[in-house]
Amino acid sequence: MSNRSLLLALLFAWLLPTGLDLIRLWPNPPKHMADALAAFKRLLGKLDLQTVMGFGVYYMAGYYFSQAHMSKRNLYFVQALGLLGAGATIGLSG
């Protein structure tokens, strides 16, 4: 597995749909932008990339990180990010 595969999977399964949802929150976007955004969102909805690739990205990332040779400092950083994310999920949902 290459870095590019993981980055593309993250882009299409998480960043792109999340970015589109955030852009939708923009008050009073120009009409041409709103129309293009709606068409692109419909296309992504038909492809259903989040469902198809969502958990696959976690699987690929787990494999990638299990094979990556990281220094202890970087390993602790990644673990801290995971704990921070878990804490944010618990704290912000509810």
Tab-separated table of C-alpha atoms in Angstrom:
chain	number	residue	atom	x	y	z
A	1	MET	CA	0.000	0.000	0.000
A	2	SER	CA	1.330	3.388	-0.890
A	3	ASN	CA	0.874	6.769	0.718
A	4	ARG	CA	-0.992	7.906	-2.380
A	5	SER	CA	-3.634	5.208	-2.020
A	6	LEU	CA	-4.325	6.198	1.548
A	7	LEU	CA	-4.417	9.900	0.713
A	8	LEU	CA	-6.813	9.363	-2.202
A	9	ALA	CA	-9.066	7.222	-0.037
A	10	LEU	CA	-9.109	9.900	2.669
A	11	LEU	CA	-9.826	12.572	0.082
A	12	PHE	CA	-12.794	10.835	-1.503
A	13	ALA	CA	-14.261	9.163	1.565
A	14	TRP	CA	-13.910	11.927	4.121
A	15	LEU	CA	-12.443	15.269	3.077
A	16	LEU	CA	-14.518	15.851	-0.043
A	17	PRO	CA	-17.949	15.047	1.470
A	18	THR	CA	-17.128	16.912	4.675
A	19	GLY	CA	-15.860	19.913	2.730
A	20	LEU	CA	-19.036	19.988	0.651
A	21	ASP	CA	-21.149	19.916	3.800
A	22	LEU	CA	-19.155	22.799	5.265
A	23	ILE	CA	-19.476	24.852	2.072
A	24	ARG	CA	-23.241	24.332	2.224
A	25	LEU	CA	-23.271	26.264	5.500
A	26	TRP	CA	-22.073	29.378	3.645
A	27	PRO	CA	-24.913	31.914	3.801
A	28	ASN	CA	-26.100	33.215	0.429
A	29	PRO	CA	-23.565	31.633	-1.936
A	30	PRO	CA	-23.620	32.806	-5.575
A	31	LYS	CA	-26.287	30.975	-7.597
A	32	HIS	CA	-23.830	29.326	-10.001
A	33	MET	CA	-21.808	28.010	-7.071
A	34	ALA	CA	-24.901	26.724	-5.270
A	35	ASP	CA	-26.082	24.949	-8.442
A	36	ALA	CA	-22.681	23.349	-9.058
A	37	LEU	CA	-22.446	22.313	-5.416
A	38	ALA	CA	-25.888	20.715	-5.516
A	39	ALA	CA	-25.054	18.788	-8.713
A	40	PHE	CA	-21.745	17.575	-7.296
A	41	LYS	CA	-23.431	16.580	-4.037
A	42	ARG	CA	-26.033	14.555	-5.994
A	43	LEU	CA	-23.244	12.804	-7.890
A	44	LEU	CA	-21.434	11.931	-4.658
A	45	GLY	CA	-24.721	10.727	-3.188
A	46	LYS	CA	-25.206	8.334	-6.105
A	47	LEU	CA	-21.660	7.023	-5.742
A	48	ASP	CA	-22.116	6.644	-1.958
A	49	LEU	CA	-18.375	6.886	-1.390
A	50	GLN	CA	-18.619	7.451	2.349
A	51	THR	CA	-20.371	4.145	2.918
A	52	VAL	CA	-18.262	2.170	0.480
A	53	MET	CA	-14.898	3.605	1.441
A	54	GLY	CA	-15.469	4.937	4.949
A	55	PHE	CA	-14.527	1.873	6.952
A	56	GLY	CA	-12.104	0.730	4.282
A	57	VAL	CA	-10.068	3.878	4.900
A	58	TYR	CA	-9.774	2.977	8.585
A	59	TYR	CA	-8.663	-0.513	7.607
A	60	MET	CA	-6.063	0.799	5.152
A	61	ALA	CA	-4.807	3.375	7.661
A	62	GLY	CA	-4.473	0.699	10.335
A	63	TYR	CA	-2.455	-1.479	7.998
A	64	TYR	CA	-0.323	1.465	6.888
A	65	PHE	CA	0.473	2.531	10.445
A	66	SER	CA	1.193	-1.039	11.521
A	67	GLN	CA	3.784	-1.337	8.731
A	68	ALA	CA	5.253	2.147	9.071
A	69	HIS	CA	8.457	2.500	10.995
A	70	MET	CA	7.996	5.503	13.243
A	71	SER	CA	10.120	6.940	15.963
A	72	LYS	CA	8.743	6.705	19.487
A	73	ARG	CA	8.031	10.432	19.419
A	74	ASN	CA	5.897	10.151	16.263
A	75	LEU	CA	4.162	7.050	17.598
A	76	TYR	CA	3.209	8.888	20.781
A	77	PHE	CA	2.000	11.822	18.689
A	78	VAL	CA	-0.285	9.585	16.609
A	79	GLN	CA	-1.584	7.900	19.767
A	80	ALA	CA	-2.236	11.286	21.373
A	81	LEU	CA	-4.183	12.383	18.289
A	82	GLY	CA	-6.275	9.229	18.542
A	83	LEU	CA	-7.047	9.851	22.199
A	84	LEU	CA	-7.817	13.499	21.485
A	85	GLY	CA	-10.173	12.482	18.693
A	86	ALA	CA	-11.914	9.923	20.897
A	87	GLY	CA	-12.268	12.511	23.652
A	88	ALA	CA	-13.627	15.110	21.247
A	89	THR	CA	-16.133	12.621	19.889
A	90	ILE	CA	-17.379	11.809	23.379
A	91	GLY	CA	-17.373	15.428	24.527
A	92	LEU	CA	-18.972	16.979	21.461
A	93	SER	CA	-21.691	14.425	20.825
A	94	GLY	CA	-24.595	14.771	23.084
